[in-house]
mmCIF file of C-alpha atoms in Angstrom:
data_model
loop_
_atom_site.group_PDB
_atom_site.id
_atom_site.type_symbol
_atom_site.label_atom_id
_atom_site.label_comp_id
_atom_site.label_asym_id
_atom_site.label_seq_id
_atom_site.Cartn_x
_atom_site.Cartn_y
_atom_site.Cartn_z
ATOM 1 C CA MET A 1 -35.270 71.637 -10.328
ATOM 2 C CA SER A 2 -37.651 73.472 -8.001
ATOM 3 C CA PHE A 3 -40.596 71.474 -9.336
ATOM 4 C CA THR A 4 -38.681 68.228 -8.774
ATOM 5 C CA LYS A 5 -37.789 69.281 -5.245
ATOM 6 C CA HIS A 6 -41.390 70.056 -4.322
ATOM 7 C CA VAL A 7 -42.789 66.827 -5.764
ATOM 8 C CA ASN A 8 -40.042 64.911 -3.985
ATOM 9 C CA LEU A 9 -41.523 66.258 -0.763
ATOM 10 C CA GLN A 10 -44.474 64.028 -1.474
ATOM 11 C CA THR A 11 -42.242 61.106 -2.397
ATOM 12 C CA ASN A 12 -40.615 61.433 1.005
ATOM 13 C CA LYS A 13 -43.690 62.628 2.863
ATOM 14 C CA TYR A 14 -42.784 60.698 5.992
ATOM 15 C CA ASP A 15 -39.628 62.755 6.415
ATOM 16 C CA ASN A 16 -40.736 65.548 8.742
ATOM 17 C CA SER A 17 -37.674 67.648 7.887
ATOM 18 C CA LEU A 18 -39.055 68.394 4.399
ATOM 19 C CA GLU A 19 -41.688 71.079 4.112
ATOM 20 C CA PRO A 20 -43.150 72.923 1.099
ATOM 21 C CA THR A 21 -41.677 76.389 0.593
ATOM 22 C CA ALA A 22 -42.766 79.483 -1.301
ATOM 23 C CA LEU A 23 -41.004 80.015 -4.602
ATOM 24 C CA ASP A 24 -41.011 82.251 -7.634
ATOM 25 C CA ALA A 25 -38.364 81.334 -10.204
ATOM 26 C CA THR A 26 -38.069 82.405 -13.845
ATOM 27 C CA VAL A 27 -35.694 80.714 -16.285
ATOM 28 C CA VAL A 28 -34.922 81.511 -19.935
ATOM 29 C CA ASP A 29 -33.170 79.065 -22.273
ATOM 30 C CA PHE A 30 -31.165 79.645 -25.468
ATOM 31 C CA ASP A 31 -34.267 79.399 -27.680
ATOM 32 C CA GLY A 32 -36.006 82.200 -25.800
ATOM 33 C CA VAL A 33 -38.359 79.888 -23.922
ATOM 34 C CA VAL A 34 -39.429 81.459 -20.622
ATOM 35 C CA TYR A 35 -40.400 79.166 -17.754
ATOM 36 C CA ARG A 36 -41.926 80.337 -14.501
ATOM 37 C CA ILE A 37 -42.418 78.138 -11.451
ATOM 38 C CA SER A 38 -44.273 79.799 -8.589
ATOM 39 C CA THR A 39 -46.546 79.326 -5.602
ATOM 40 C CA PRO A 40 -48.594 82.555 -5.707
ATOM 41 C CA THR A 41 -51.501 81.412 -3.542
ATOM 42 C CA SER A 42 -50.287 78.438 -1.508
ATOM 43 C CA LYS A 43 -47.051 76.586 -0.827
ATOM 44 C CA ASN A 44 -48.875 73.396 -1.735
ATOM 45 C CA VAL A 45 -49.964 74.583 -5.189
ATOM 46 C CA ILE A 46 -47.277 74.962 -7.848
ATOM 47 C CA LEU A 47 -47.916 76.850 -11.065
ATOM 48 C CA PHE A 48 -45.727 75.996 -14.054
ATOM 49 C CA SER A 49 -46.049 78.489 -16.910
ATOM 50 C CA LEU A 50 -44.306 78.656 -20.273
ATOM 51 C CA SER A 51 -43.900 81.299 -22.954
ATOM 52 C CA TRP A 52 -42.387 80.736 -26.411
ATOM 53 C CA GLN A 53 -42.626 82.999 -29.430
ATOM 54 C CA CYS A 54 -43.521 80.116 -31.761
ATOM 55 C CA PHE A 55 -46.365 78.832 -29.570
ATOM 56 C CA PRO A 56 -49.134 80.319 -31.805
ATOM 57 C CA GLU A 57 -47.639 78.379 -34.735
ATOM 58 C CA LEU A 58 -47.544 75.195 -32.658
ATOM 59 C CA VAL A 59 -51.216 75.730 -31.762
ATOM 60 C CA LYS A 60 -51.995 75.774 -35.481
ATOM 61 C CA TRP A 61 -50.473 72.291 -35.765
ATOM 62 C CA GLY A 62 -52.417 70.808 -32.867
ATOM 63 C CA VAL A 63 -50.313 71.359 -29.776
ATOM 64 C CA HIS A 64 -53.325 72.046 -27.560
ATOM 65 C CA GLY A 65 -54.507 68.504 -28.139
ATOM 66 C CA MET A 66 -51.111 67.163 -27.102
ATOM 67 C CA LEU A 67 -51.081 69.284 -23.933
ATOM 68 C CA LYS A 68 -54.509 68.081 -22.860
ATOM 69 C CA LYS A 69 -53.581 64.482 -23.638
ATOM 70 C CA GLU A 70 -50.240 64.505 -21.826
ATOM 71 C CA TYR A 71 -50.994 66.958 -19.011
ATOM 72 C CA GLY A 72 -54.814 66.954 -18.927
ATOM 73 C CA PRO A 73 -55.454 66.788 -15.144
ATOM 74 C CA TYR A 74 -52.956 69.594 -14.568
ATOM 75 C CA PHE A 75 -53.851 71.859 -17.483
ATOM 76 C CA SER A 76 -55.106 75.107 -15.961
ATOM 77 C CA ALA A 77 -58.111 76.893 -17.426
ATOM 78 C CA GLU A 78 -56.501 80.175 -16.387
ATOM 79 C CA THR A 79 -53.153 81.122 -17.916
ATOM 80 C CA GLU A 80 -50.751 83.394 -16.080
ATOM 81 C CA ASN A 81 -50.459 86.821 -17.636
ATOM 82 C CA GLY A 82 -47.664 86.965 -20.204
ATOM 83 C CA TYR A 83 -47.468 83.192 -20.749
ATOM 84 C CA ASN A 84 -48.911 80.779 -23.309
ATOM 85 C CA PHE A 85 -50.246 78.177 -20.886
ATOM 86 C CA THR A 86 -50.093 77.162 -17.245
ATOM 87 C CA LEU A 87 -50.009 73.803 -15.495
ATOM 88 C CA GLU A 88 -51.208 73.597 -11.888
ATOM 89 C CA PHE A 89 -50.017 70.973 -9.405
ATOM 90 C CA ASN A 90 -51.576 70.523 -5.984
ATOM 91 C CA LEU A 91 -49.012 68.687 -3.851
ATOM 92 C CA LYS A 92 -51.771 67.253 -1.669
ATOM 93 C CA VAL A 93 -53.430 65.383 -4.541
ATOM 94 C CA LEU A 94 -50.458 64.028 -6.459
ATOM 95 C CA PRO A 95 -50.442 60.362 -7.578
ATOM 96 C CA GLU A 96 -50.050 57.941 -4.687
ATOM 97 C CA ALA A 97 -47.398 55.680 -6.205
ATOM 98 C CA LYS A 98 -43.819 56.893 -6.127
ATOM 99 C CA GLU A 99 -43.266 55.690 -9.707
ATOM 100 C CA ASP A 100 -46.234 57.755 -10.912
ATOM 101 C CA ARG A 101 -44.897 60.882 -9.218
ATOM 102 C CA GLU A 102 -41.489 60.358 -10.774
ATOM 103 C CA GLU A 103 -43.128 59.870 -14.162
ATOM 104 C CA LEU A 104 -44.991 63.149 -13.699
ATOM 105 C CA VAL A 105 -41.752 65.010 -12.937
ATOM 106 C CA ASN A 106 -40.134 63.492 -16.009
ATOM 107 C CA LYS A 107 -43.100 64.407 -18.172
ATOM 108 C CA VAL A 108 -42.928 68.049 -17.099
ATOM 109 C CA SER A 109 -39.186 68.140 -17.755
ATOM 110 C CA LEU A 110 -39.888 67.042 -21.364
ATOM 111 C CA ILE A 111 -42.515 69.662 -22.056
ATOM 112 C CA LYS A 112 -40.453 71.678 -24.551
ATOM 113 C CA ARG A 113 -39.555 68.519 -26.449
ATOM 114 C CA ASN A 114 -43.209 67.495 -26.535
ATOM 115 C CA LEU A 115 -44.280 70.901 -27.828
ATOM 116 C CA LEU A 116 -41.784 70.933 -30.677
ATOM 117 C CA ALA A 117 -42.499 67.319 -31.573
ATOM 118 C CA GLN A 118 -46.168 67.969 -32.390
ATOM 119 C CA PRO A 119 -45.604 69.206 -35.971
ATOM 120 C CA PHE A 120 -43.258 66.264 -36.567
ATOM 121 C CA GLU A 121 -45.943 63.808 -35.500
ATOM 122 C CA ARG A 122 -48.428 65.603 -37.723
ATOM 123 C CA ALA A 123 -46.026 65.251 -40.663
ATOM 124 C CA PHE A 124 -45.593 61.508 -40.044
ATOM 125 C CA VAL A 125 -49.368 61.062 -40.058
ATOM 126 C CA GLN A 126 -49.730 63.097 -43.251
ATOM 127 C CA GLN A 127 -46.962 61.132 -44.964
ATOM 128 C CA ARG A 128 -48.980 57.938 -44.513
ATOM 129 C CA GLN A 129 -51.830 59.534 -46.470
ATOM 130 C CA PHE A 130 -49.794 59.013 -49.634
ATOM 131 C CA GLU A 131 -50.350 55.267 -49.150
ATOM 132 C CA ASP A 132 -54.102 55.683 -48.670
ATOM 133 C CA GLU A 133 -56.033 54.919 -51.860
ATOM 134 C CA LYS A 134 -58.940 56.973 -50.562
ATOM 135 C CA GLN A 135 -56.747 60.080 -50.662
ATOM 136 C CA PRO A 136 -55.105 59.962 -54.089
ATOM 137 C CA ASN A 137 -53.797 63.538 -53.991
ATOM 138 C CA PRO A 138 -52.958 64.511 -50.405
ATOM 139 C CA THR A 139 -51.789 68.059 -49.765
ATOM 140 C CA PRO A 140 -49.530 67.953 -46.707
ATOM 141 C CA ASP A 141 -48.890 71.113 -44.730
ATOM 142 C CA LEU A 142 -45.636 73.024 -44.959
ATOM 143 C CA MET A 143 -45.237 73.692 -41.250
ATOM 144 C CA GLN A 144 -43.054 76.637 -40.312
ATOM 145 C CA ILE A 145 -41.889 76.955 -36.712
ATOM 146 C CA GLN A 146 -40.148 80.261 -35.985
ATOM 147 C CA TYR A 147 -38.560 78.924 -32.827
ATOM 148 C CA ARG A 148 -35.968 81.706 -32.653
ATOM 149 C CA GLU A 149 -36.089 85.359 -33.642
ATOM 150 C CA GLN A 150 -34.358 84.828 -37.010
ATOM 151 C CA GLU A 151 -34.240 81.044 -37.329
ATOM 152 C CA ALA A 152 -36.965 78.557 -38.201
ATOM 153 C CA ILE A 153 -37.728 74.892 -38.776
ATOM 154 C CA TYR A 154 -39.733 73.839 -41.838
ATOM 155 C CA ILE A 155 -41.414 70.420 -41.840
ATOM 156 C CA GLN A 156 -43.333 68.762 -44.658
ATOM 157 C CA ALA A 157 -44.449 65.257 -45.548
ATOM 158 C CA GLN A 158 -43.723 64.140 -49.093
ATOM 159 C CA HIS A 159 -44.507 61.078 -51.180
ATOM 160 C CA ASP A 160 -41.828 58.840 -49.680
ATOM 161 C CA ARG A 161 -40.258 60.925 -46.938
ATOM 162 C CA VAL A 162 -40.587 63.649 -44.338
ATOM 163 C CA THR A 163 -38.348 66.633 -45.053
ATOM 164 C CA VAL A 164 -37.063 68.854 -42.244
ATOM 165 C CA ILE A 165 -35.217 72.100 -42.995
ATOM 166 C CA PHE A 166 -33.388 74.179 -40.396
ATOM 167 C CA SER A 167 -32.501 77.754 -41.240
ATOM 168 C CA THR A 168 -29.327 79.008 -39.573
ATOM 169 C CA LEU A 169 -27.988 82.484 -38.940
ATOM 170 C CA PHE A 170 -24.335 83.340 -38.292
ATOM 171 C CA LYS A 171 -23.766 87.075 -38.010
ATOM 172 C CA GLU A 172 -20.029 87.008 -37.339
ATOM 173 C CA GLU A 173 -17.541 85.980 -40.031
ATOM 174 C CA THR A 174 -15.756 83.592 -37.667
ATOM 175 C CA ASP A 175 -19.059 81.965 -36.749
ATOM 176 C CA ARG A 176 -19.937 81.583 -40.424
ATOM 177 C CA ILE A 177 -16.679 79.809 -41.189
ATOM 178 C CA ILE A 178 -16.966 77.439 -38.240
ATOM 179 C CA GLY A 179 -20.677 76.885 -38.896
ATOM 180 C CA ARG A 180 -20.148 75.982 -42.538
ATOM 181 C CA VAL A 181 -17.415 73.496 -41.692
ATOM 182 C CA PHE A 182 -19.543 71.946 -38.974
ATOM 183 C CA LEU A 183 -22.724 71.742 -41.048
ATOM 184 C CA GLN A 184 -20.865 70.368 -44.043
ATOM 185 C CA GLU A 185 -19.954 67.409 -41.831
ATOM 186 C CA PHE A 186 -23.587 66.342 -41.929
ATOM 187 C CA VAL A 187 -23.333 66.089 -45.705
ATOM 188 C CA ASP A 188 -19.906 64.443 -45.826
ATOM 189 C CA ALA A 189 -20.687 61.926 -43.085
ATOM 190 C CA ARG A 190 -22.689 59.735 -45.490
ATOM 191 C CA ARG A 191 -19.486 58.918 -47.313
ATOM 192 C CA HIS A 192 -18.400 56.828 -44.358
ATOM 193 C CA PRO A 193 -19.121 53.147 -45.079
ATOM 194 C CA THR A 194 -20.873 52.551 -41.760
ATOM 195 C CA ILE A 195 -23.518 55.275 -42.245
ATOM 196 C CA GLN A 196 -24.150 55.309 -45.981
ATOM 197 C CA ASN A 197 -27.789 54.416 -45.306
ATOM 198 C CA ALA A 198 -28.291 57.436 -43.059
ATOM 199 C CA PRO A 199 -30.882 60.054 -44.080
ATOM 200 C CA GLN A 200 -29.880 62.404 -46.842
ATOM 201 C CA VAL A 201 -28.485 65.701 -45.545
ATOM 202 C CA LEU A 202 -27.983 68.818 -47.673
ATOM 203 C CA TYR A 203 -26.441 72.144 -46.745
ATOM 204 C CA SER A 204 -26.824 75.345 -48.713
ATOM 205 C CA ASN A 205 -25.649 78.868 -48.086
ATOM 206 C CA LYS A 206 -27.802 81.876 -49.010
ATOM 207 C CA GLU A 207 -30.131 80.038 -51.408
ATOM 208 C CA PRO A 208 -33.162 78.362 -49.761
ATOM 209 C CA PRO A 209 -33.987 74.743 -50.639
ATOM 210 C CA LEU A 210 -36.590 74.206 -53.341
ATOM 211 C CA GLU A 211 -39.296 73.213 -50.826
ATOM 212 C CA ILE A 212 -39.323 76.665 -49.209
ATOM 213 C CA ARG A 213 -37.918 78.898 -51.943
ATOM 214 C CA HIS A 214 -41.365 80.318 -52.705
ATOM 215 C CA LEU A 215 -41.870 81.807 -49.234
ATOM 216 C CA PRO A 216 -41.927 85.632 -49.437
ATOM 217 C CA GLU A 217 -39.915 86.143 -46.264
ATOM 218 C CA LEU A 218 -37.055 84.080 -47.707
ATOM 219 C CA GLN A 219 -37.144 85.723 -51.116
ATOM 220 C CA SER A 220 -36.595 89.084 -49.454
ATOM 221 C CA LEU A 221 -33.322 87.892 -47.930
ATOM 222 C CA GLY A 222 -31.565 87.834 -51.287
ATOM 223 C CA ASP A 223 -27.904 86.802 -51.193
ATOM 224 C CA ASN A 224 -27.533 87.122 -47.451
ATOM 225 C CA GLU A 225 -24.185 85.594 -46.470
ATOM 226 C CA GLU A 226 -25.369 85.158 -42.885
ATOM 227 C CA VAL A 227 -28.143 82.691 -43.718
ATOM 228 C CA GLY A 228 -27.783 78.976 -44.380
ATOM 229 C CA TYR A 229 -30.070 75.941 -44.590
ATOM 230 C CA VAL A 230 -29.684 72.335 -43.462
ATOM 231 C CA THR A 231 -32.103 69.833 -45.000
ATOM 232 C CA PHE A 232 -32.787 66.375 -43.558
ATOM 233 C CA GLY A 233 -34.804 64.034 -45.721
ATOM 234 C CA HIS A 234 -35.253 60.317 -45.274
ATOM 235 C CA PRO A 235 -37.500 57.802 -47.015
ATOM 236 C CA VAL A 236 -40.250 56.288 -44.880
ATOM 237 C CA PRO A 237 -40.809 52.624 -45.870
ATOM 238 C CA SER A 238 -44.537 52.637 -45.230
ATOM 239 C CA SER A 239 -45.102 48.907 -45.682
ATOM 240 C CA LEU A 240 -42.586 48.087 -42.966
ATOM 241 C CA TYR A 241 -43.886 50.954 -40.855
ATOM 242 C CA LYS A 242 -47.439 49.657 -40.916
ATOM 243 C CA THR A 243 -46.604 46.042 -40.172
ATOM 244 C CA ARG A 244 -43.844 46.443 -37.604
ATOM 245 C CA CYS A 245 -44.826 49.525 -35.570
ATOM 246 C CA LYS A 246 -47.828 50.133 -33.397
ATOM 247 C CA ARG A 247 -50.083 52.967 -34.437
ATOM 248 C CA GLY A 248 -49.294 56.098 -32.442
ATOM 249 C CA ASN A 249 -45.526 55.615 -32.375
ATOM 250 C CA HIS A 250 -44.857 58.052 -35.194
ATOM 251 C CA ILE A 251 -41.138 57.596 -35.666
ATOM 252 C CA PRO A 252 -38.934 58.060 -38.696
ATOM 253 C CA ASN A 253 -36.683 55.280 -39.932
ATOM 254 C CA PRO A 254 -34.452 54.066 -37.066
ATOM 255 C CA THR A 255 -31.425 54.328 -39.338
ATOM 256 C CA LEU A 256 -31.328 57.889 -37.994
ATOM 257 C CA SER A 257 -29.109 56.305 -35.357
ATOM 258 C CA ARG A 258 -26.436 56.040 -38.035
ATOM 259 C CA LEU A 259 -26.142 59.804 -38.268
ATOM 260 C CA PRO A 260 -23.208 61.557 -36.602
ATOM 261 C CA PRO A 261 -23.724 61.823 -32.809
ATOM 262 C CA LEU A 262 -25.041 65.397 -32.671
ATOM 263 C CA SER A 263 -27.733 64.974 -35.306
ATOM 264 C CA TYR A 264 -28.867 61.693 -33.777
ATOM 265 C CA LYS A 265 -29.229 63.329 -30.363
ATOM 266 C CA MET A 266 -31.196 66.134 -31.962
ATOM 267 C CA PHE A 267 -33.678 63.735 -33.571
ATOM 268 C CA LYS A 268 -33.769 61.398 -30.581
ATOM 269 C CA SER A 269 -34.864 64.279 -28.355
ATOM 270 C CA LEU A 270 -38.184 64.492 -30.193
ATOM 271 C CA HIS A 271 -41.331 63.243 -28.502
ATOM 272 C CA ALA A 272 -41.818 60.831 -31.409
ATOM 273 C CA PHE A 273 -38.957 58.670 -30.174
ATOM 274 C CA GLU A 274 -40.444 58.114 -26.727
ATOM 275 C CA ASN A 275 -41.793 54.672 -27.635
ATOM 276 C CA ALA A 276 -39.191 53.715 -30.215
ATOM 277 C CA SER A 277 -38.407 50.483 -28.341
ATOM 278 C CA THR A 278 -41.542 48.904 -29.849
ATOM 279 C CA CYS A 279 -39.920 49.000 -33.275
ATOM 280 C CA THR A 280 -36.685 47.139 -32.569
ATOM 281 C CA SER A 281 -37.408 44.488 -35.159
ATOM 282 C CA PHE A 282 -38.038 47.253 -37.700
ATOM 283 C CA SER A 283 -34.487 48.561 -37.252
ATOM 284 C CA GLU A 284 -33.023 45.075 -37.427
ATOM 285 C CA SER A 285 -34.800 44.398 -40.710
ATOM 286 C CA LEU A 286 -32.991 47.330 -42.302
ATOM 287 C CA GLU A 287 -29.501 46.058 -41.500
#
């Protein structure tokens, strides 16, 4: 909000009642992401810094390339102490057009989504390697993102699909009961006639899915009643993907929209959906 306010000063720069102000605000979200917005040296220079415990894992899957591509002119060579990276915005040299400034604000507001989307995009690219005759035996990465202290996301491309597994942790008995009922809805929803073509969803309690069962940290959990796993897996029709979608729009099958509302919102929030409008005909062909 503070960043938006300061950039809006430039959008309304002919209003003499608006002046840059000093600020130093720190915000923490439910996933433990720490954001800091400050003006340590000048009211006209805003620093935006972020810290997330899974950032080193995201770096392994190419997030630095995404940051430089999406935020290149603002990517600071010096990172604030205690943070993973810093963006620097000089209010005096912002884009001239109002639309460009608004786009910049929107892009910054989506930074967490863009970070978490990087391993998904990598998985979509690796999945296409199965269709490449020059790579007869691709070995896609099993990407683990420990986005919370005791919860993780596992992403892997397979022969005809991209599989995403969310580990869940419910420490209280009441939470476990409610969580199981809620998560089971993902599985049962496919029985509804209108969404039978939705991606396959599996829920398991205690026992990890086959794709990640070999991981030592999961084997040590044993029969832990507090731990559960939700698996999303959906075939990727590569022939349609190649002919109907522009390269670079790495999106899964648009039939994800047939999932129950919460899961659709979760997938739609990924950076990969940003340009999904280019694949409208792809979705229509699957009806």
